[in-house]
Amino acid sequence: MSSGSFESLSHENRKFPPAQSFSKNAHISSLEQYSKLYAESEKNPDAFWKAQSENLKWSKPFKTILEWDEPFAKWFDGGELNASVQCLDKHKGTSVWNKTALIWEGENEDKKSLTYSELSQLTNRTASALKTLGVKKGDIVTIYMPLVPEVIAAMLACARLGAAHSVVFAGFSSQALRDRINDSQSQTVITADGVSRKGKILDLKSEVDRALQNSPTVKRVVVLKRAENTVNMTVGRDFWWHEIVPKAAECEPVACQSEDLLFTLYTSGTTGKPKGIMHSTAGYCLWTQLSTKWVFDIKAEDIYWCTADVGWVTGHSYVVYGPLQLGATVFLYEGAPNYPDWGRFWKMIQNYKITILYTAPTAIRAFMGQGEDIPNKYNLSSLRLLGSVGEPINPEAWLWYNRVIGKEKCPIVDTWWQTETGGIMISPLPGATTTKPGSCTLPLPGIFPAVVSKEGRSSKPNEGGYLIITRPWPSMARGIWGDPERFKQTYWSEHKGVYFAGDGARQDQDGYFWVMGRIDDVINVSGHRLGTAEIESALVSHEAVVEAAVVGRPDALKGQSVVAFVTVEKSWKDRADDKMIQELKSHVSKEIGALARPDEIRFTDSLPKTRSGKIMRRLLKEIATNGVAIGDTTTLEDAKVLEALSNED
Ligand code: WTA
């Protein structure tokens, strides 16, 4: 278990702020209403889901609600619909149509806004241009773009054509992009000439060009011009967005089956390369819509800001699909939170009168570290609801967020979920749930999580265990792209018949969930999920490295930091110095992206292994955290190795 975070969460003796009074107009406005809905979803799931499915716009009604062939679910089989219709066309003829859908601000304070009707037009034209280039239903389109309105149009354009998108975060390197393109066999890439970060333009198109040297399936690349960057265009393969999109026509939505693939999104696992998590159309649309409505309580007049990039699942579900289905006004900021200074977020909240803010604990801790004088300079009175996602939030950060940003009047929704769950599973509902700092509280209606021991026995109150979900839900992952066996193995083998989340958790005496963090070899750095195996293979791909083991170390700011233990080839031993440490760190950035760059690299003659040859990560974690290993070492192959490691520094 990711040590440290559990203890920092178990501040049970604190005085909790009383439940904030929240608008009585909240979609779920009392504990009684929540409990009633939850009980209905438990007793009669079919009736519950059937009633909820009416929130979608169907072009053909479905026949069955759930067909469950564990672990493969079919929700709303026989039905037809299109995800872009749920987000756009559905609003035609309502007051939403001419309302602002997106407000965008770039780092240099350039601004843009689009109404629903304008976003619909842009999406239609993008879809039509893609269709002319040959994109069709069933294709996978890789999107590698900055956070600009066009990236949302690109995602929805794919959905309109029945093509699945595979969004790759623009902070990933060309190698990481290549791996994702090759795994999905994608034929189309949509990118831009640049992305701005802290005043610099990073050249995205060159990353794509480098990736495509080894990605033979790609036939076409669409490039959005937004930076004055000189880029190479390959004739016959590369097309400028501005030359093909503005003149394109409207595009009718393709009728998709409920279970047609809406997107794949690559995420880190415990072994090897990232896996393409698959999400299908109807279930995902339904759950992102419902969870956004219940958790964020979005109203017509809200200006809603989820700070995630669309390269992550939070961006998919709570920047794009959830809020747009509800006709919300979504704010987007492309840039760093501290550019030009640490007041940037608060200035934008003041200027745009943002009412709902959804961000990650890492960001909150970073702001906290800069002192409350900075947010106090701005008028944050427009805020009415605050959210947290991506990692456990420590009570100190929770209390600071509540007091300094929310002025003790905004409920905080600490939302637990994963790429694989598609949407929020456990979270307070702002009108109903009394919060406890550090707890994601209670499951949403229709969701049945539990905490169990390794043997599958229910954990007692406050006893730590494994977080599982016992019943299927509409937005659950439908598989891992190209690897159904791995899907079964990873999520459905640990305990029979239930979904294994890979997180450690406990439930307190009130039934509240406290998620402690990953229990597998996945680490969470600044709310970003990284597979230790992925970083290890990046390190080993350097000619000097023979073997590497990567572990997470608790970090006050980032949640966890990356520590790598590395053994080098004999002929490189003399050169195992600071310069080489820098070189290896840069090598990981090049292989995966700056987000995976190790914080610390330690050289060692060999790594501690069990007699069967498995690296003893638990011990390495202890060494990385405490400097020495105090746990059981009886299975160590060579206890001396451990001694040598412990004494380092
Ligand atoms: C962690 C992000 C504690 C958890 C939506 C999970 C959290 C992983 C919380 C998924 C939370 C996410 N409290 N831990 N509120 N939210 N996590 O796939 O370890 O990028 O398994 O999805 O983030 O990360 P992913």
XYZ file of C-alpha atoms in Angstrom, residues 82-563:
482
model
C -24.770 9.293 -31.348
C -22.618 10.857 -28.641
C -22.193 14.183 -30.485
C -25.978 14.484 -30.651
C -26.143 14.175 -26.853
C -23.668 17.054 -26.496
C -24.800 19.317 -29.337
C -27.847 18.621 -31.545
C -29.963 17.758 -28.529
C -29.831 21.415 -27.469
C -31.173 22.733 -30.793
C -34.420 24.585 -30.253
C -33.736 25.106 -26.523
C -32.291 28.085 -24.679
C -28.952 26.264 -24.577
C -28.379 26.536 -28.323
C -27.309 30.191 -28.286
C -25.692 30.031 -24.897
C -21.910 29.975 -24.452
C -20.599 26.421 -24.528
C -16.872 27.119 -24.239
C -14.900 30.036 -22.882
C -11.226 29.615 -23.604
C -8.229 31.567 -22.371
C -4.644 31.026 -23.480
C -1.546 31.725 -21.447
C -1.098 35.154 -22.973
C -4.674 36.040 -22.157
C -5.920 35.550 -25.703
C -9.579 34.677 -25.482
C -12.181 32.851 -27.487
C -15.718 31.741 -26.831
C -18.175 29.585 -28.728
C -21.901 29.104 -28.330
C -23.423 25.652 -28.571
C -24.538 26.483 -32.096
C -20.985 27.572 -33.025
C -19.418 24.504 -31.431
C -21.910 22.385 -33.337
C -20.952 24.054 -36.606
C -17.245 23.583 -35.919
C -17.836 19.936 -35.002
C -19.906 19.331 -38.117
C -17.280 20.846 -40.366
C -14.472 18.958 -38.682
C -16.421 15.724 -39.074
C -17.148 16.464 -42.693
C -13.479 17.290 -43.429
C -12.351 14.081 -41.720
C -14.892 12.107 -43.698
C -13.609 13.574 -46.963
C -10.109 12.478 -45.968
C -11.430 8.942 -45.551
C -12.165 8.631 -41.825
C -15.088 6.289 -41.289
C -17.125 4.447 -38.684
C -15.024 2.017 -36.664
C -11.699 3.843 -37.242
C -9.492 5.007 -34.417
C -8.332 8.609 -34.637
C -5.390 9.721 -32.508
C -5.722 13.248 -31.147
C -2.542 14.923 -29.896
C -3.512 18.522 -29.326
C -3.312 21.385 -26.877
C -6.290 22.376 -24.756
C -8.059 24.596 -27.288
C -11.729 24.566 -28.375
C -10.762 22.687 -31.532
C -9.689 19.626 -29.545
C -13.238 19.299 -28.264
C -14.626 19.727 -31.770
C -12.186 17.038 -32.945
C -13.341 14.566 -30.281
C -16.997 15.214 -31.001
C -16.358 15.048 -34.759
C -14.975 11.530 -34.327
C -18.037 10.610 -32.289
C -20.249 12.067 -35.011
C -18.667 9.758 -37.595
C -18.765 6.744 -35.299
C -14.953 6.721 -35.228
C -13.320 6.235 -31.826
C -10.903 8.841 -30.569
C -7.692 8.044 -28.791
C -6.544 11.260 -27.159
C -2.878 11.324 -26.200
C -1.877 14.015 -23.703
C 0.283 16.577 -25.526
C 2.879 16.321 -22.746
C 3.769 12.780 -23.831
C 6.875 12.349 -25.959
C 7.034 11.177 -29.568
C 7.961 7.675 -28.407
C 4.947 7.453 -26.122
C 2.761 8.758 -28.940
C 4.224 6.201 -31.331
C 3.493 3.345 -28.913
C -0.126 4.449 -28.556
C -0.612 4.886 -32.312
C 0.930 1.514 -33.031
C -1.055 -0.310 -30.376
C -4.319 1.103 -31.702
C -3.281 0.793 -35.375
C -4.688 4.263 -35.837
C -4.667 5.640 -39.389
C -5.343 9.284 -38.585
C -3.658 11.812 -36.314
C -5.005 15.254 -35.467
C -2.454 17.629 -33.992
C -1.385 21.280 -33.892
C 1.773 23.147 -34.709
C 2.370 24.008 -31.069
C 1.316 24.044 -27.450
C 2.140 26.924 -25.112
C 3.605 26.282 -21.726
C 5.154 28.908 -19.461
C 5.699 31.356 -22.277
C 7.317 28.818 -24.596
C 5.808 27.133 -27.627
C 6.460 23.412 -27.699
C 6.572 22.030 -31.197
C 3.951 19.289 -31.301
C 4.114 18.648 -35.015
C 7.794 17.645 -34.852
C 6.905 15.156 -32.115
C 4.283 13.705 -34.439
C 6.762 13.566 -37.327
C 9.231 11.698 -35.138
C 6.545 9.270 -33.975
C 5.408 8.599 -37.515
C 8.851 7.465 -38.615
C 7.890 4.224 -36.915
C 4.109 4.269 -37.177
C 3.324 2.716 -40.547
C -0.460 2.641 -40.158
C -0.924 6.422 -40.246
C -2.178 7.684 -43.584
C -3.225 11.227 -42.744
C -2.395 14.004 -40.329
C -4.512 17.108 -39.758
C -2.607 20.073 -38.316
C -4.220 22.989 -36.516
C -2.266 26.213 -36.904
C -2.193 28.189 -33.714
C 1.402 29.086 -33.036
C 3.601 30.835 -35.539
C 5.742 27.748 -35.707
C 7.407 26.650 -38.913
C 6.577 23.010 -39.412
C 7.250 20.465 -42.108
C 4.210 19.287 -43.998
C 4.445 15.983 -45.848
C 2.582 16.281 -49.132
C -0.227 13.771 -49.494
C -0.201 12.943 -45.765
C -0.435 16.248 -43.905
C -3.341 18.691 -44.188
C -3.800 22.084 -42.586
C -6.958 22.253 -40.497
C -7.703 25.793 -41.749
C -7.575 24.630 -45.344
C -10.038 21.794 -44.957
C -12.330 22.491 -41.991
C -13.799 25.994 -42.578
C -15.047 25.168 -46.058
C -16.481 21.776 -45.160
C -20.215 21.193 -45.022
C -22.585 19.960 -42.321
C -22.291 16.302 -41.452
C -25.149 14.066 -40.392
C -24.440 12.029 -37.271
C -23.842 8.330 -37.868
C -26.225 6.047 -35.984
C -24.118 4.110 -33.497
C -25.056 1.029 -31.529
C -25.113 1.465 -27.774
C -22.001 -0.653 -27.458
C -20.037 0.915 -30.332
C -16.622 2.076 -29.178
C -16.668 5.784 -28.306
C -13.014 6.029 -27.357
C -9.912 4.332 -26.121
C -7.701 6.069 -23.605
C -4.275 4.753 -22.712
C -3.442 4.469 -19.065
C -0.577 3.003 -17.105
C -0.853 -0.437 -15.636
C 1.389 -2.626 -13.563
C 3.193 -4.302 -16.420
C 4.753 -3.192 -19.648
C 3.157 -0.751 -22.006
C 0.086 1.354 -21.223
C -3.238 -0.245 -22.002
C -5.978 1.184 -24.189
C -9.036 1.326 -21.954
C -12.189 1.021 -24.064
C -15.408 2.923 -23.430
C -18.620 2.487 -25.365
C -21.259 4.977 -26.387
C -24.536 4.731 -24.469
C -23.361 3.693 -21.011
C -20.552 6.216 -20.937
C -22.774 9.076 -22.126
C -25.450 8.207 -19.602
C -23.127 7.970 -16.630
C -21.052 11.067 -17.390
C -24.278 13.004 -17.732
C -25.848 11.688 -14.520
C -22.719 11.978 -12.407
C -22.054 15.539 -13.597
C -25.618 16.497 -12.742
C -25.556 14.923 -9.286
C -22.017 15.765 -8.193
C -21.550 19.225 -9.701
C -25.211 20.186 -9.561
C -24.795 22.190 -12.753
C -27.375 24.904 -13.400
C -28.012 27.027 -16.507
C -26.150 30.009 -15.060
C -23.033 28.153 -13.885
C -19.573 28.816 -15.302
C -17.884 25.507 -14.722
C -14.129 24.897 -14.735
C -12.526 21.490 -14.564
C -8.791 22.142 -14.801
C -7.880 18.754 -16.306
C -6.473 18.424 -19.781
C -8.556 16.419 -22.247
C -5.594 14.037 -22.489
C -6.787 12.424 -19.234
C -10.051 10.739 -18.408
C -11.116 13.640 -16.191
C -10.964 15.855 -19.255
C -12.980 13.367 -21.311
C -15.760 12.943 -18.785
C -15.869 16.282 -16.970
C -14.607 18.810 -19.522
C -16.320 17.342 -22.571
C -19.036 14.706 -22.328
C -20.641 15.354 -18.930
C -20.991 19.146 -18.931
C -21.800 19.506 -22.640
C -24.630 16.979 -22.383
C -26.058 19.192 -19.650
C -25.702 22.396 -21.680
C -23.207 23.913 -19.251
C -20.805 26.764 -19.935
C -17.358 25.211 -19.750
C -14.231 27.244 -19.083
C -10.901 26.094 -20.575
C -7.443 27.390 -19.758
C -4.456 26.392 -21.802
C -1.355 27.000 -19.779
C 0.502 26.616 -16.527
C -1.183 27.408 -13.182
C 1.729 29.643 -12.183
C 2.054 31.678 -15.366
C 2.901 34.497 -15.135
C 2.452 34.017 -11.364
C 0.589 31.937 -8.768
C -2.437 34.243 -8.927
C -3.400 33.094 -12.413
C -6.210 30.687 -11.410
C -7.766 33.143 -8.976
C -7.576 35.984 -11.470
C -9.483 33.929 -14.041
C -12.062 32.847 -11.455
C -12.583 36.510 -10.611
C -12.693 37.688 -14.236
C -15.020 35.013 -15.556
C -17.058 34.662 -12.367
C -16.431 30.943 -12.315
C -18.906 29.160 -10.042
C -17.609 25.565 -9.946
C -13.937 24.593 -9.726
C -12.772 20.984 -10.091
C -9.038 20.394 -9.666
C -6.414 18.048 -8.211
C -4.981 17.941 -4.665
C -1.489 18.501 -6.084
C -2.567 21.877 -7.443
C -4.217 22.756 -4.135
C -1.051 21.863 -2.217
C 1.068 23.889 -4.627
C -1.177 26.939 -4.113
C -1.156 26.342 -0.381
C 2.640 26.423 -0.427
C 2.569 29.889 -1.993
C 0.543 31.334 0.872
C -3.022 32.508 1.146
C -2.146 36.150 0.478
C -2.202 35.375 -3.218
C -5.802 34.072 -3.542
C -6.900 36.644 -0.967
C -6.070 39.396 -3.453
C -8.870 38.236 -5.733
C -12.625 38.213 -5.500
C -13.615 34.545 -5.403
C -17.187 35.141 -4.296
C -18.617 33.662 -7.508
C -17.523 30.144 -6.422
C -20.289 27.911 -5.061
C -18.828 24.412 -5.347
C -15.325 22.929 -5.246
C -14.166 19.531 -6.453
C -11.087 17.360 -6.035
C -9.912 14.393 -8.086
C -7.027 12.160 -9.019
C -5.385 11.308 -5.705
C -6.186 11.229 -2.019
C -6.594 14.735 -0.636
C -4.904 15.197 2.719
C -7.066 16.906 5.359
C -4.737 19.925 5.546
C -5.194 20.626 1.853
C -8.945 19.957 2.150
C -9.293 22.430 5.011
C -7.232 25.074 3.203
C -9.315 24.635 0.037
C -12.463 24.963 2.127
C -11.352 28.037 4.061
C -9.169 30.036 1.673
C -10.814 29.283 -1.662
C -14.351 28.288 -0.695
C -14.625 30.797 2.208
C -16.337 27.993 4.143
C -19.459 28.320 2.044
C -18.693 25.971 -0.863
C -19.230 22.236 -0.444
C -16.210 20.170 -1.463
C -16.795 17.100 -3.571
C -13.840 14.703 -3.282
C -14.519 12.377 -6.194
C -13.026 8.887 -6.400
C -12.928 7.179 -9.764
C -10.579 5.903 -12.477
C -10.024 5.799 -16.220
C -11.584 2.337 -16.094
C -14.744 3.434 -14.288
C -15.488 6.106 -16.912
C -17.033 8.435 -14.358
C -17.249 9.318 -10.683
C -18.096 6.357 -8.440
C -17.776 7.663 -4.884
C -18.333 11.308 -3.980
C -20.309 13.567 -1.706
C -23.428 15.050 -3.271
C -23.308 18.735 -2.459
C -26.904 19.072 -1.321
C -26.993 15.845 0.643
C -23.745 14.579 2.118
C -21.982 15.836 5.217
C -18.328 15.815 4.293
C -15.273 14.662 6.224
C -11.943 16.073 5.037
C -10.024 13.333 3.245
C -12.976 11.004 2.655
C -14.688 10.648 -0.713
C -17.719 9.667 1.420
C -20.457 7.574 -0.210
C -21.135 5.876 -3.542
C -23.396 7.451 -6.142
C -26.778 5.782 -6.740
C -26.316 2.703 -8.909
C -22.724 2.105 -7.740
C -21.861 -0.659 -5.254
C -18.325 -0.488 -3.887
C -16.980 -2.437 -0.917
C -13.749 -3.051 0.938
C -12.542 -6.632 1.283
C -9.520 -8.533 2.544
C -7.174 -10.368 0.212
C -9.302 -13.486 0.722
C -12.464 -11.606 -0.194
C -13.888 -11.231 3.320
C -15.668 -7.928 3.993
C -13.447 -5.609 5.980
C -14.675 -4.429 9.355
C -15.221 -0.706 9.935
C -11.872 1.103 9.671
C -10.068 -2.061 8.644
C -7.972 -1.469 5.528
C -8.532 -3.650 2.486
C -9.023 -3.746 -1.259
C -11.529 -1.492 -2.969
C -13.880 -3.441 -5.216
C -17.114 -2.730 -7.095
C -19.610 -5.535 -6.853
C -22.087 -4.813 -9.634
C -21.671 -3.714 -13.253
C -22.385 -0.059 -14.064
C -23.025 1.635 -17.429
C -19.702 3.468 -17.866
C -17.471 0.573 -16.861
C -14.536 -0.153 -19.178
C -15.505 -2.603 -21.885
C -12.034 -3.996 -22.227
C -8.401 -3.348 -23.012
C -7.855 -2.686 -26.691
C -6.589 -5.865 -28.336
C -6.134 -7.733 -25.061
C -9.286 -9.207 -23.489
C -7.187 -11.626 -21.433
C -5.300 -8.806 -19.765
C -8.629 -7.129 -18.968
C -9.845 -10.280 -17.199
C -6.549 -10.783 -15.415
C -6.124 -7.212 -14.203
C -9.581 -6.352 -12.978
C -11.595 -9.533 -12.626
C -9.299 -12.203 -11.228
C -8.380 -10.986 -7.779
C -11.845 -11.604 -6.323
C -14.442 -13.648 -8.115
C -17.191 -11.783 -9.910
C -16.262 -8.292 -8.783
C -14.267 -5.399 -10.204
C -10.859 -4.942 -8.570
C -9.873 -1.268 -8.569
C -6.240 -1.615 -7.509
C -6.716 0.853 -4.641
C -6.477 0.307 -0.907
C -9.347 1.709 1.157
C -11.330 1.475 4.344
C -14.870 2.300 5.355
C -15.374 4.081 8.658
C -18.137 3.513 11.198
C -20.479 5.731 9.130
C -19.829 3.730 5.967
C -17.710 6.537 4.511
C -14.951 5.466 2.116
C -11.356 6.561 2.662
C -9.179 5.718 -0.315
C -5.524 5.303 0.608
C -3.915 4.965 -2.807
C -2.690 2.302 -5.190
C -1.768 -1.102 -3.899
C -0.147 -2.223 -7.128
C 2.924 -1.050 -8.971
C 1.221 2.049 -10.242
C 2.285 5.346 -8.739
C 0.401 8.587 -8.667
C 2.524 11.648 -9.269
C 0.662 14.949 -9.193
C -2.565 13.091 -9.919
C -1.026 11.406 -12.971
C -0.949 7.680 -13.090
C 2.416 6.156 -13.975
C 3.358 2.514 -14.257
C 6.656 1.756 -12.550
C 7.286 -0.910 -15.207
C 6.951 1.708 -17.934
C 9.588 3.955 -16.359
C 11.814 0.949 -15.733
C 11.692 -0.090 -19.369
C 12.458 3.497 -20.408
C 15.548 3.415 -18.172
C 16.662 0.019 -19.404
C 16.429 1.234 -22.988
C 19.441 3.448 -22.226
C 22.627 1.672 -23.285
C 24.283 2.148 -19.887
C 21.503 0.581 -17.843
C 21.341 -3.118 -17.079
C 18.495 -3.180 -14.642
C 16.164 -0.672 -13.026
C 13.533 -0.676 -10.307
C 11.204 2.260 -9.805
C 9.174 2.990 -6.695
C 6.995 5.822 -5.426
C 8.026 7.798 -2.381
C 5.446 9.861 -0.447
C 5.828 13.509 -1.414
C 4.251 16.400 0.431
C 3.477 18.271 -2.760
C 3.051 15.749 -5.554
C 1.528 12.893 -3.554
C 4.307 10.613 -4.704
C 7.661 11.171 -6.342
C 9.550 8.820 -8.639
C 12.668 7.126 -7.246
